[in-house]
PDB file of C-alpha atoms in Angstrom:
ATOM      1  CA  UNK A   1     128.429  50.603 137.401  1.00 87.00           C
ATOM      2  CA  UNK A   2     128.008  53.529 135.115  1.00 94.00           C
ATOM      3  CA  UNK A   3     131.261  56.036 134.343  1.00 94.00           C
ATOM      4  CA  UNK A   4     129.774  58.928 136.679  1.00 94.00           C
ATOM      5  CA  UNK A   5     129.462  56.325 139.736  1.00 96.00           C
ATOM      6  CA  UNK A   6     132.837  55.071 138.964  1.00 96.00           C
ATOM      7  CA  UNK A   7     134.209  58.863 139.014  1.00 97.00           C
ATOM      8  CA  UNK A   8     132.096  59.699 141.993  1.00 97.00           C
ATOM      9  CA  UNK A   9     134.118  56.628 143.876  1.00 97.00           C
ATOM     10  CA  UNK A  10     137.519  58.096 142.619  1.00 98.00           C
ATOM     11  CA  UNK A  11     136.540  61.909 143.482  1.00 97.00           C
ATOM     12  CA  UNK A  12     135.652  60.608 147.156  1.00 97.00           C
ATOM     13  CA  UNK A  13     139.274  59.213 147.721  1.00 97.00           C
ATOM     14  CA  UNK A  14     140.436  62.149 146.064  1.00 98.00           C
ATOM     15  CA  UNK A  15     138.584  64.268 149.212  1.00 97.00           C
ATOM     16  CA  UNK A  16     139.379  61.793 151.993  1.00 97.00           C
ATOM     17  CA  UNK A  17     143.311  61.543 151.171  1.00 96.00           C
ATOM     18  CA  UNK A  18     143.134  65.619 150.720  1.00 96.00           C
ATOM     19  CA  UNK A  19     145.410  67.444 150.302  1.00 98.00           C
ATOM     20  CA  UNK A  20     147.555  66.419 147.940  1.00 98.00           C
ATOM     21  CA  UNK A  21     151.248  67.875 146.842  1.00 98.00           C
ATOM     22  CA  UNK A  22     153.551  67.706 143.727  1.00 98.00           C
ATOM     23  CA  UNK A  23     156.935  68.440 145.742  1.00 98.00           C
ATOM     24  CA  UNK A  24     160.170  68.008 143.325  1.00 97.00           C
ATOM     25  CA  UNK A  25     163.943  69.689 143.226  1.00 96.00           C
ATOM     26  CA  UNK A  26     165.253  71.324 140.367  1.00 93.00           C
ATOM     27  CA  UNK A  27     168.003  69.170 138.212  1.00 89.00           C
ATOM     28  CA  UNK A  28     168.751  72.411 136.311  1.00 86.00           C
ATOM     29  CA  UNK A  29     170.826  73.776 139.054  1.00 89.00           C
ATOM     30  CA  UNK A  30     171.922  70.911 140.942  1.00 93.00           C
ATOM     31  CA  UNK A  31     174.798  68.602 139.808  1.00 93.00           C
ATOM     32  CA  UNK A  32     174.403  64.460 139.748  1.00 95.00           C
ATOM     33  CA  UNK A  33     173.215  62.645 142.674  1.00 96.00           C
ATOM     34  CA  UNK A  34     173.190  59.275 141.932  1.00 96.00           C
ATOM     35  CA  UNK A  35     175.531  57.894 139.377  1.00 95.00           C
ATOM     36  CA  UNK A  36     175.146  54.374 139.468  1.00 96.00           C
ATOM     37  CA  UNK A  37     172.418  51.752 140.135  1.00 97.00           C
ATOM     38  CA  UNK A  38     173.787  51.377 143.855  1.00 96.00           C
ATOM     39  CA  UNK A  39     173.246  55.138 144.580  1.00 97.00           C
ATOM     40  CA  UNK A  40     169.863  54.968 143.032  1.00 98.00           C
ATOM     41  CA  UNK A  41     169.241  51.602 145.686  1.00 97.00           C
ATOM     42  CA  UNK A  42     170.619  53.431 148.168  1.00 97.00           C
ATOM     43  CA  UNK A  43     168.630  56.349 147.135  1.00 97.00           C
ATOM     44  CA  UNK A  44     165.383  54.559 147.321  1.00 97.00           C
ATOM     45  CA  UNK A  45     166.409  53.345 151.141  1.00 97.00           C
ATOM     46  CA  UNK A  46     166.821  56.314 152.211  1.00 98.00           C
ATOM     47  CA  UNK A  47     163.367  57.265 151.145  1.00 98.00           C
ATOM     48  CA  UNK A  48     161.898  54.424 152.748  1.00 97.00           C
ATOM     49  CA  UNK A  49     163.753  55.064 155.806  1.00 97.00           C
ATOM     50  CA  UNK A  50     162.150  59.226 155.637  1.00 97.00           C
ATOM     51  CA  UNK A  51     158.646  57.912 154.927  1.00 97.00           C
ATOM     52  CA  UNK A  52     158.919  55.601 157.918  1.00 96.00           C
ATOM     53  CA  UNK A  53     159.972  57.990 160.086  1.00 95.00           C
ATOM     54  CA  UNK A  54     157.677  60.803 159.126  1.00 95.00           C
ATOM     55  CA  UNK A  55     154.649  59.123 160.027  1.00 88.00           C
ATOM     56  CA  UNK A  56     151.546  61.925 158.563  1.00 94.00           C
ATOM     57  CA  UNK A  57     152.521  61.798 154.973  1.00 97.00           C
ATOM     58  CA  UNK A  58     151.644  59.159 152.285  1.00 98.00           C
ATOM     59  CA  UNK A  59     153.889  58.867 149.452  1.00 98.00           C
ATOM     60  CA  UNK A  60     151.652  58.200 146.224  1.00 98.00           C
ATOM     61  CA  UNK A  61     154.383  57.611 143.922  1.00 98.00           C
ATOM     62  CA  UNK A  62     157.945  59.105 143.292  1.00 98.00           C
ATOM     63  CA  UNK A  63     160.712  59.095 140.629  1.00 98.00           C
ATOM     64  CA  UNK A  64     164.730  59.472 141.798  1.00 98.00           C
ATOM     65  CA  UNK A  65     166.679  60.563 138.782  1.00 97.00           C
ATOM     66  CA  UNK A  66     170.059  61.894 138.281  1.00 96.00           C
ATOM     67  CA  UNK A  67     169.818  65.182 139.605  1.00 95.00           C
ATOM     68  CA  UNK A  68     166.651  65.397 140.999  1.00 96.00           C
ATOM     69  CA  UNK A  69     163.406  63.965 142.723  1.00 97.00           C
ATOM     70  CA  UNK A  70     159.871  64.242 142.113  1.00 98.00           C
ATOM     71  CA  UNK A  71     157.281  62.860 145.396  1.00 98.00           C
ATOM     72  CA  UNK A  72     153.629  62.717 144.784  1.00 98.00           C
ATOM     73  CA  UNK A  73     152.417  63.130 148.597  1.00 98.00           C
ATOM     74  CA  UNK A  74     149.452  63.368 150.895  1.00 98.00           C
ATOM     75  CA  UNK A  75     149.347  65.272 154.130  1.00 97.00           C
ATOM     76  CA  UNK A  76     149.728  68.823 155.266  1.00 97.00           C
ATOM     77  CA  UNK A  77     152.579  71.048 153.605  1.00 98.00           C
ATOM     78  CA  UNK A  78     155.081  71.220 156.843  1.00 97.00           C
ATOM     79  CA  UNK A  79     155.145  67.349 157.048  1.00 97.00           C
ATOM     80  CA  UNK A  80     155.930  66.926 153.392  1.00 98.00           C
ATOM     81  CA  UNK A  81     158.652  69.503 154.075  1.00 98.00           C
ATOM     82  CA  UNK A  82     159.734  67.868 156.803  1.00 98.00           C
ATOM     83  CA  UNK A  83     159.782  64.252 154.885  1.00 98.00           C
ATOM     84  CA  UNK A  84     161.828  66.137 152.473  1.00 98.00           C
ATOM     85  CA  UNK A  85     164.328  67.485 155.001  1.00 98.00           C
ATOM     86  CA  UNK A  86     164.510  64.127 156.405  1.00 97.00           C
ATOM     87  CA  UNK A  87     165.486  62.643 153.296  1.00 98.00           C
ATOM     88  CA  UNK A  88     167.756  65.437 151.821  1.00 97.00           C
ATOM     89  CA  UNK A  89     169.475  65.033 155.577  1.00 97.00           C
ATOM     90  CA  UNK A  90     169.950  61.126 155.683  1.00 97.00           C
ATOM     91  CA  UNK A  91     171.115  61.108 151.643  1.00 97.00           C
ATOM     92  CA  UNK A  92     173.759  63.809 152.314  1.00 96.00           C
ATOM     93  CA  UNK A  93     175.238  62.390 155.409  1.00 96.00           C
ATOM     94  CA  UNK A  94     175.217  58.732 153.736  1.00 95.00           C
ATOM     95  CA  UNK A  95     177.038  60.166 150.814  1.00 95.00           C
ATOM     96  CA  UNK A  96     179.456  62.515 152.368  1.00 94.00           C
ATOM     97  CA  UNK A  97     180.474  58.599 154.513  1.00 93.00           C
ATOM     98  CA  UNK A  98     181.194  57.637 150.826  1.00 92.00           C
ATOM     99  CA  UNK A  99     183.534  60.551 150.012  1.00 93.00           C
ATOM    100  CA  UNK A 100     180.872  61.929 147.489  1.00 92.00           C
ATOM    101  CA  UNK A 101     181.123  65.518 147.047  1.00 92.00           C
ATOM    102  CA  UNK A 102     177.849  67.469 146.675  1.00 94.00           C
ATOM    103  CA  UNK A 103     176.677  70.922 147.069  1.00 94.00           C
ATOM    104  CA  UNK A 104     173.439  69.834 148.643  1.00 95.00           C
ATOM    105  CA  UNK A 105     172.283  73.745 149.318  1.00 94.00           C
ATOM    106  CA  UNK A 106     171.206  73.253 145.909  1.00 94.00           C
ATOM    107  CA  UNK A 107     169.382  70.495 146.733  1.00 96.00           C
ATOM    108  CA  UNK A 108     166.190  72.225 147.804  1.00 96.00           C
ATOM    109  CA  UNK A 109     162.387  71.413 147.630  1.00 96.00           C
ATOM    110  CA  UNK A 110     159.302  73.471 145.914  1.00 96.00           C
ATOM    111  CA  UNK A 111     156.178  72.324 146.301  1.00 97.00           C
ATOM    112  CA  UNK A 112     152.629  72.679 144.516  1.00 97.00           C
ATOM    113  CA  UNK A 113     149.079  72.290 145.526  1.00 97.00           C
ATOM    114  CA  UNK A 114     147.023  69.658 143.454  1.00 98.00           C
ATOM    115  CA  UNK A 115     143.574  70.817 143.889  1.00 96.00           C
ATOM    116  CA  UNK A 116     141.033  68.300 142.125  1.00 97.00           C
ATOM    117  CA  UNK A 117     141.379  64.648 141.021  1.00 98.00           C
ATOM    118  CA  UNK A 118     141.969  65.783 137.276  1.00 97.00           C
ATOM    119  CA  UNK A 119     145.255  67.222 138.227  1.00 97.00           C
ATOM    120  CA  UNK A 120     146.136  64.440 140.451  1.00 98.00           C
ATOM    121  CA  UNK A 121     146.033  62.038 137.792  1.00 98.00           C
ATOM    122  CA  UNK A 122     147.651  63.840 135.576  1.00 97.00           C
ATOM    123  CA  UNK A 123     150.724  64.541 138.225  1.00 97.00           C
ATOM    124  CA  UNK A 124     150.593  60.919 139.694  1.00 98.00           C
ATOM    125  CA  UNK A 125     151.111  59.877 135.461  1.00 97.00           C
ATOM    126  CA  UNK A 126     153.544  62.913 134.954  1.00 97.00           C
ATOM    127  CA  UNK A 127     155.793  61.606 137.483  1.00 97.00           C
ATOM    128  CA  UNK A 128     155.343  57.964 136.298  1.00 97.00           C
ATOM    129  CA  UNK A 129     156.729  58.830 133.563  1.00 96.00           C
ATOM    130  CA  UNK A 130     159.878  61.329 133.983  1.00 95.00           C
ATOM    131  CA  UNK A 131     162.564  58.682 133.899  1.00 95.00           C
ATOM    132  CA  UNK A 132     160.673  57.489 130.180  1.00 95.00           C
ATOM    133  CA  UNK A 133     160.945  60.823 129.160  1.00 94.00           C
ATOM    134  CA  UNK A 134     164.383  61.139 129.964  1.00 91.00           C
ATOM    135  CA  UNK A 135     165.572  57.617 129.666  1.00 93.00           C
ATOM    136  CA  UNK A 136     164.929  55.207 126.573  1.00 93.00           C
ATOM    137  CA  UNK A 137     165.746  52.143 127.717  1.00 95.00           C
ATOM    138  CA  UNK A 138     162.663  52.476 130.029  1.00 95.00           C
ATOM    139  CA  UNK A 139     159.191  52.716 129.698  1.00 94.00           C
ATOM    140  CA  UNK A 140     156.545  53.896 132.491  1.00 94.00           C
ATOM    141  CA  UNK A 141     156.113  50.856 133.830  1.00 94.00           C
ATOM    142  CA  UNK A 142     159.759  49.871 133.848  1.00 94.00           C
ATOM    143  CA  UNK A 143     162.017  52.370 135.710  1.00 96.00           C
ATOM    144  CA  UNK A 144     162.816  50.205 139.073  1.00 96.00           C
ATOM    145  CA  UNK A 145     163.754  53.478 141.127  1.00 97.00           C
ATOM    146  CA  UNK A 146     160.023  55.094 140.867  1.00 97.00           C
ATOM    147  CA  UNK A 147     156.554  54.021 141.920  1.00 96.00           C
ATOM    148  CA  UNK A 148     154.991  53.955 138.544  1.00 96.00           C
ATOM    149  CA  UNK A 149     156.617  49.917 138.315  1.00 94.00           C
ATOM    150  CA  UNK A 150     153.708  49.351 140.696  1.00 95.00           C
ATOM    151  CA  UNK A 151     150.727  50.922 139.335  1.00 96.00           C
ATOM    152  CA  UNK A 152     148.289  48.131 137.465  1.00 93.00           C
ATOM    153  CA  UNK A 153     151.025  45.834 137.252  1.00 80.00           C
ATOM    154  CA  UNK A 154     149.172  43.251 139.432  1.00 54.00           C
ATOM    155  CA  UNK A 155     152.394  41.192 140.591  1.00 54.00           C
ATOM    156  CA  UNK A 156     151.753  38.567 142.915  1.00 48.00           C
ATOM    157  CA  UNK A 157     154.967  38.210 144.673  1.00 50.00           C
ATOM    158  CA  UNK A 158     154.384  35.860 148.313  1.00 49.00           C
ATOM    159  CA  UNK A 159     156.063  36.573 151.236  1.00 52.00           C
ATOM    160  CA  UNK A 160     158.963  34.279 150.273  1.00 52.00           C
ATOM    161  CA  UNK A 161     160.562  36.628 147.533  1.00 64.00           C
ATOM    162  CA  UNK A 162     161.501  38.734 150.567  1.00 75.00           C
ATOM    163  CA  UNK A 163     164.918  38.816 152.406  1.00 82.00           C
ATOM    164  CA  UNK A 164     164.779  37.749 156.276  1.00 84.00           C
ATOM    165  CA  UNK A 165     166.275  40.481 158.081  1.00 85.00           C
ATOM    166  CA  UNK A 166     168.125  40.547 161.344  1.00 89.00           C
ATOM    167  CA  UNK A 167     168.829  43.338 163.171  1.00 91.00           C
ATOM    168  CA  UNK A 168     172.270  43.724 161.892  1.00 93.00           C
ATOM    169  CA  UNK A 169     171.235  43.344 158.030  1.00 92.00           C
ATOM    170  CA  UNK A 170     168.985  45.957 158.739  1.00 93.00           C
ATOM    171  CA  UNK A 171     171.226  48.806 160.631  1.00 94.00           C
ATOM    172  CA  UNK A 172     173.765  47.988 157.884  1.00 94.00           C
ATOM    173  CA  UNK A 173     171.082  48.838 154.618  1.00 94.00           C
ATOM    174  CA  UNK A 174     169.101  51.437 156.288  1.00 95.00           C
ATOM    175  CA  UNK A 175     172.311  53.061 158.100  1.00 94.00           C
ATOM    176  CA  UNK A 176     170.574  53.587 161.085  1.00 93.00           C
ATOM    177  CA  UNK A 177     171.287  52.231 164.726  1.00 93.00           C
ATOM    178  CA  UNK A 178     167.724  52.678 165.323  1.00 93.00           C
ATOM    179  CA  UNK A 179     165.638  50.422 163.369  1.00 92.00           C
ATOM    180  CA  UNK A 180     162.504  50.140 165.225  1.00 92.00           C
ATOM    181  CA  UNK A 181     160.084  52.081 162.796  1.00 93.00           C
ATOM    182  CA  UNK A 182     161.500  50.290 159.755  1.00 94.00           C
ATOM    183  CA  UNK A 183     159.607  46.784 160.460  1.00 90.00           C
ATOM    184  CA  UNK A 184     156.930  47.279 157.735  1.00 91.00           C
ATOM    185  CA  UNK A 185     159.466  47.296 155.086  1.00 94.00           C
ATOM    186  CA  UNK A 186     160.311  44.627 153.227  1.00 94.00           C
ATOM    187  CA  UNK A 187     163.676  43.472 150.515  1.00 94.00           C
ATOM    188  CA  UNK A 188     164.848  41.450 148.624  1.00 91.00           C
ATOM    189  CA  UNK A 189     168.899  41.944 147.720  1.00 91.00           C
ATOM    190  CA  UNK A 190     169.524  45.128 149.927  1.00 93.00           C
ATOM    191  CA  UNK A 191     166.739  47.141 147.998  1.00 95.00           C
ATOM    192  CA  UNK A 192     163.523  48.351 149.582  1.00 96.00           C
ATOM    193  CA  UNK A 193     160.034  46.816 147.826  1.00 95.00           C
ATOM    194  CA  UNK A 194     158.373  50.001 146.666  1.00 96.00           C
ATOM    195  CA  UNK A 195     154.893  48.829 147.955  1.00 94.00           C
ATOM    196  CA  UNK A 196     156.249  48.700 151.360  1.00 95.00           C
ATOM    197  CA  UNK A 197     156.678  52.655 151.896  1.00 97.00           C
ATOM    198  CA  UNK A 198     154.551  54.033 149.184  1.00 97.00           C
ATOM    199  CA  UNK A 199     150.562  53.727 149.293  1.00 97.00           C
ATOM    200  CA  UNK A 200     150.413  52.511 145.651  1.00 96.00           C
ATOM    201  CA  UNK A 201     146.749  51.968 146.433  1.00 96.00           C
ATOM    202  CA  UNK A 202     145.736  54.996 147.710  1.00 98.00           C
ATOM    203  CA  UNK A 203     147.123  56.602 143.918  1.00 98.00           C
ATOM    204  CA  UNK A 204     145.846  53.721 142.171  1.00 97.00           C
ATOM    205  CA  UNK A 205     142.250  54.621 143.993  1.00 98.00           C
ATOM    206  CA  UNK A 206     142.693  57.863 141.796  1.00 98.00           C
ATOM    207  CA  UNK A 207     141.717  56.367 138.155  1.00 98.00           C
ATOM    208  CA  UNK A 208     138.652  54.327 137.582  1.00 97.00           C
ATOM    209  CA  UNK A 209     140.696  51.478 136.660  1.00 96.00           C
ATOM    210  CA  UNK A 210     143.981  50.472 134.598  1.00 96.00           C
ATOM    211  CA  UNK A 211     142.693  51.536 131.317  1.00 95.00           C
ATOM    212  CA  UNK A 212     142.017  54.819 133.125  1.00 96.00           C
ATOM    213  CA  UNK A 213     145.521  55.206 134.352  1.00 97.00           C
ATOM    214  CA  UNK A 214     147.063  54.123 130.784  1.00 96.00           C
ATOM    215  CA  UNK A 215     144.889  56.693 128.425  1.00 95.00           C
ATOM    216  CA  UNK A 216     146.099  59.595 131.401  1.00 96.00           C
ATOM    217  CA  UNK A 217     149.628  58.271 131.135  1.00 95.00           C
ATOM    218  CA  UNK A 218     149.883  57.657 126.951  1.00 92.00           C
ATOM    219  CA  UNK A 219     147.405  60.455 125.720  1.00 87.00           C
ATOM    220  CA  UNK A 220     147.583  63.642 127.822  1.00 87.00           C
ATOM    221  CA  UNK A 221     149.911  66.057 126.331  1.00 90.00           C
ATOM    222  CA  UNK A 222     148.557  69.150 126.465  1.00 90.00           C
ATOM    223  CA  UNK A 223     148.318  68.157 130.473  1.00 92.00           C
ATOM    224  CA  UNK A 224     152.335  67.196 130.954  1.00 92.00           C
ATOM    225  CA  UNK A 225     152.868  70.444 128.888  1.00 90.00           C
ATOM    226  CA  UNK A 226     151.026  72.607 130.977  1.00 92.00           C
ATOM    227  CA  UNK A 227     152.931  71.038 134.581  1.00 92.00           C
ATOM    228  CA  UNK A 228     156.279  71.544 132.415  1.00 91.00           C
ATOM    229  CA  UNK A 229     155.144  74.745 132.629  1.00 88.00           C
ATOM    230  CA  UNK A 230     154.363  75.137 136.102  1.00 88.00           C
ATOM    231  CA  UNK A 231     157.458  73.639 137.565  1.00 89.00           C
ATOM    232  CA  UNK A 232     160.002  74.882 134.985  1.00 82.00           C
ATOM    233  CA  UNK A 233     160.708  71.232 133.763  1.00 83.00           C
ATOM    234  CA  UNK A 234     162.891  71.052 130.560  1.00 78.00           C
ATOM    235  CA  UNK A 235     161.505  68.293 128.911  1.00 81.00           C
ATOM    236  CA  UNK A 236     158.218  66.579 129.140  1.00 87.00           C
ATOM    237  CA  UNK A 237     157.895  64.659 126.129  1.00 92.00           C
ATOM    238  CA  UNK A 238     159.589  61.686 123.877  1.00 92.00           C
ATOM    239  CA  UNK A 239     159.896  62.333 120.071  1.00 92.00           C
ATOM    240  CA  UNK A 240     157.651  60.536 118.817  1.00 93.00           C
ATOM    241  CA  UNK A 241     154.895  62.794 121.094  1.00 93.00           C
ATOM    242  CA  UNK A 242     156.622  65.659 119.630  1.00 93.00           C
ATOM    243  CA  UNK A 243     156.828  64.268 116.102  1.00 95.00           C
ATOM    244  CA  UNK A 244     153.033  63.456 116.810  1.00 93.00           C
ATOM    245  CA  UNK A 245     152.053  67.450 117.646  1.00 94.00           C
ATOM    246  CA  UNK A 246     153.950  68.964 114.589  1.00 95.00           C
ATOM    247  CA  UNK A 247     152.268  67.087 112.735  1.00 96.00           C
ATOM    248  CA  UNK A 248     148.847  68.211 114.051  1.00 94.00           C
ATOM    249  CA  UNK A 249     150.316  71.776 114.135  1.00 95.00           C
ATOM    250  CA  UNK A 250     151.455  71.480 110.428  1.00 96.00           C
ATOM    251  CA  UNK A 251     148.309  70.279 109.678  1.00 96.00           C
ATOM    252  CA  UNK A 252     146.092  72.453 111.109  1.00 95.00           C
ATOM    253  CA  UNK A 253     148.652  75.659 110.264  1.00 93.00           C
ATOM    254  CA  UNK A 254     149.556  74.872 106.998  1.00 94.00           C
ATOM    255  CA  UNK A 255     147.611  72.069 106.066  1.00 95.00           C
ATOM    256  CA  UNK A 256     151.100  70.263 105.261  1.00 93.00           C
ATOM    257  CA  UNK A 257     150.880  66.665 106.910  1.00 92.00           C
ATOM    258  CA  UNK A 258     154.764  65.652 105.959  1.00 94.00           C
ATOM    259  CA  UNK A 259     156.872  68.398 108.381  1.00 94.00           C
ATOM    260  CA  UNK A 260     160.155  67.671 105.218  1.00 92.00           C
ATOM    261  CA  UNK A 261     157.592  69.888 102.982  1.00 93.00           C
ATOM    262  CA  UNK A 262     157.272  73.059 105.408  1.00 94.00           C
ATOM    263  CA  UNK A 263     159.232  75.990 104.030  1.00 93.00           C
ATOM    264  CA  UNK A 264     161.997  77.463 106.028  1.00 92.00           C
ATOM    265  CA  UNK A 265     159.876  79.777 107.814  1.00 94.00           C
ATOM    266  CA  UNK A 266     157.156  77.562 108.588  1.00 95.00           C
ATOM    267  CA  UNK A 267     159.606  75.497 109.698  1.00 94.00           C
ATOM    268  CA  UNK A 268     161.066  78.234 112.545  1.00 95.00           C
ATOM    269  CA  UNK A 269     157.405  79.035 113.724  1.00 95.00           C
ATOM    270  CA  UNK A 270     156.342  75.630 114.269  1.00 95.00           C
ATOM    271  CA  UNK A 271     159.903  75.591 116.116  1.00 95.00           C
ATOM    272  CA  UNK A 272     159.169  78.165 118.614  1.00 94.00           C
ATOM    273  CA  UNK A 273     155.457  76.647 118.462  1.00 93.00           C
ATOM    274  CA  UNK A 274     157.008  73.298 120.024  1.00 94.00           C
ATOM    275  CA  UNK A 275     159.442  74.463 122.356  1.00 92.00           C
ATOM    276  CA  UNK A 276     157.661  77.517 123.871  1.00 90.00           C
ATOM    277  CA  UNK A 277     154.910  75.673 124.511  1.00 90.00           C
ATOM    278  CA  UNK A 278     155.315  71.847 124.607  1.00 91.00           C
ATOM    279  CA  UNK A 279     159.348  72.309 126.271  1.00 88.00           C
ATOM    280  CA  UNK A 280     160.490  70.418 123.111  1.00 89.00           C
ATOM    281  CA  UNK A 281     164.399  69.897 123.610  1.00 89.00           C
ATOM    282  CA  UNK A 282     166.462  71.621 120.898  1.00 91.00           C
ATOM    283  CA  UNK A 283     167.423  68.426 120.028  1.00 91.00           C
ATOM    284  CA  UNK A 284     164.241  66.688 119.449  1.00 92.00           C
ATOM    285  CA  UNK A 285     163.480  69.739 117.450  1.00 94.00           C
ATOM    286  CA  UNK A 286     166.632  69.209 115.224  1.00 93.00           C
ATOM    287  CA  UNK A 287     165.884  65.595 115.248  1.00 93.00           C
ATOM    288  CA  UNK A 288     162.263  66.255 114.231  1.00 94.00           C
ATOM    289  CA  UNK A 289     162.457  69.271 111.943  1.00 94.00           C
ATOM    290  CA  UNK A 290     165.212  69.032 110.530  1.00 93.00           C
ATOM    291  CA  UNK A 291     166.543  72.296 111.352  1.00 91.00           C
ATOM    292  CA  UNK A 292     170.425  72.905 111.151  1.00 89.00           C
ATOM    293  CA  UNK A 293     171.745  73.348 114.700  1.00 86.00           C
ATOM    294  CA  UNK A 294     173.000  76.709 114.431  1.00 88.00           C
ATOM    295  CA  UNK A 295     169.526  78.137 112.840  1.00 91.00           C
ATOM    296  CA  UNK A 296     168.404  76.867 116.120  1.00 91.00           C
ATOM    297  CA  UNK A 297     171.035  78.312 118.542  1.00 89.00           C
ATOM    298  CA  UNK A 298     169.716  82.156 116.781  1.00 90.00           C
ATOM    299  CA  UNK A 299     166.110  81.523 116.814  1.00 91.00           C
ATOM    300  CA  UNK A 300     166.784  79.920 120.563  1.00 91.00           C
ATOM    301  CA  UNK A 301     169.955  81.602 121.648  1.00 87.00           C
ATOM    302  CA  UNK A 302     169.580  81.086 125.357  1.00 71.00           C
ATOM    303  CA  UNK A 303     170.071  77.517 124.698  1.00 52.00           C
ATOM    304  CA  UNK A 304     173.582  77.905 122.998  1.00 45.00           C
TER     305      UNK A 304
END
């Protein structure tokens, strides 16, 4: 099959699972949700427990982190809203039972448009890879609180692996009297199995294959840049990406190809060069550049 038939294949699930959405909260202005690796499980329950109940909306992939939530979903707008109110409802009441104090007015949805099968891929990988960005110890095929765990990894787990639930075991994970809708789920110790709410295949029918989905996940920066951009995200990138584009900036600026070379100034413009438009964190740029911290804090002084 030639690369135009396979794309034609991946451009007609694209149209058939139209429309697609990018809906995430911002962690900017809302304080830590989950704190601990229970809260996270519990976390990831809960959204199992919204997409079963909200029955018109496919969940592609998602990523929990601290402070906020990114859902790649299929359906109209209003039922992905009303997934998300679902959840944001059933999280807040579960914690508040816990004595966790939140502000959850803060905890509020926005929601893009994906409009062609580029973008999707490149959304589907950005999300994949948010706790990487933001977590070393994990890579994009790692993080057990997101769907990108399940994307190409081709685990064969039987039937088995998976808890037997009674009635009671499930009221007392899901934290709901009413379990009815919940029987397609499946766990093993407490903890939903991610391939049991989410339609990992319907995002995996998005990429030609798994070499596909790893060059859009490992080699499009300019693309996680530009949906920094549109949804305000502070960092998008790990340093060695970063360390990566200053040197191709350098390069092609100065024609300097070791960044410890750059003069001062060259130094400050291929600052603002990284940060204004590739979100680099004022510490990767210190890291990276070498720049003292409070040269940074006047060239960047909102960041102080």
């Amino acid at each position: 099959m030639s690369f135009s038939e396979k794309e034609e294949i991946c451009n007609n699930a694209f149209r058939e699972g139209s429309p697609f959405w990018h809906l995430y909260t911002d962690g900017t202005k809302m304080q830590n949700i989950f704190c601990s690796d229970k809260e996270f499980d519990e976390g990831m329950n809960m959204l199992a427990a919204s997409a079963c109940r909200v029955m018109h909306v496919q969940i592609l992939t998602f990523e929990l982190m601290t402070n906020h939530i990114h859902l790649i979903l299929s359906g109209s707008k209003d039922a992905c809203m009303e997934l998300f109110m679902d959840y944001k409802n059933r999280i807040a009441k579960l914690f508040r039972k816990y004595g966790k104090v939140i502000d959850w007015s803060l905890f509020s949805a926005n929601i893009l448009a994906i409009e062609n099968l580029k973008r999707l891929r490149n959304e589907i990988a950005y999300c994949n890879r948010n706790a990487f960005v933001a977590n070393p110890q994990y890579t994009p095929f790692s993080y057990p609180w997101g769907g990108g765990c399940e994307y190409f990894g081709h685990r064969m787990i039987s039937n088995s692996y998976y808890d037997t639930m009674t009635v009671r075991d499930m009221r007392t994970i899901m934290h709901s009297r009413d379990v009815s809708a919940f029987d397609k789920l499946k766990f093993r110790n407490g903890v939903v199995s991610i391939s049991s709410f989410c339609n990992i295949e319907l995002g995996m029918s998005m990429f030609q294959n798994a070499r596909n989905y790893f060059y859009t996940i490992s080699k499009n920066i300019e693309a996680f840049a530009d949906i920094a951009c549109r949804i305000r995200d502070s960092v998008c990138l790990i340093d060695e990406e970063i360390f990566s584009v200053a040197v191709k900036i350098s390069s092609d600026m100065y024609g300097v190809n070791k960044l410890s070379l750059l003069a001062p100034d060259q130094k400050i413009n291929l600052a603002k060069e990284l940060r204004y438009k590739y979100f680099g964190s004022i510490q990767q740029l210190r890291r990276i550049l070498r720049l003292n911290a409070d040269v940074l804090n006047e060239v960047f002084p909102s960041t102080k």
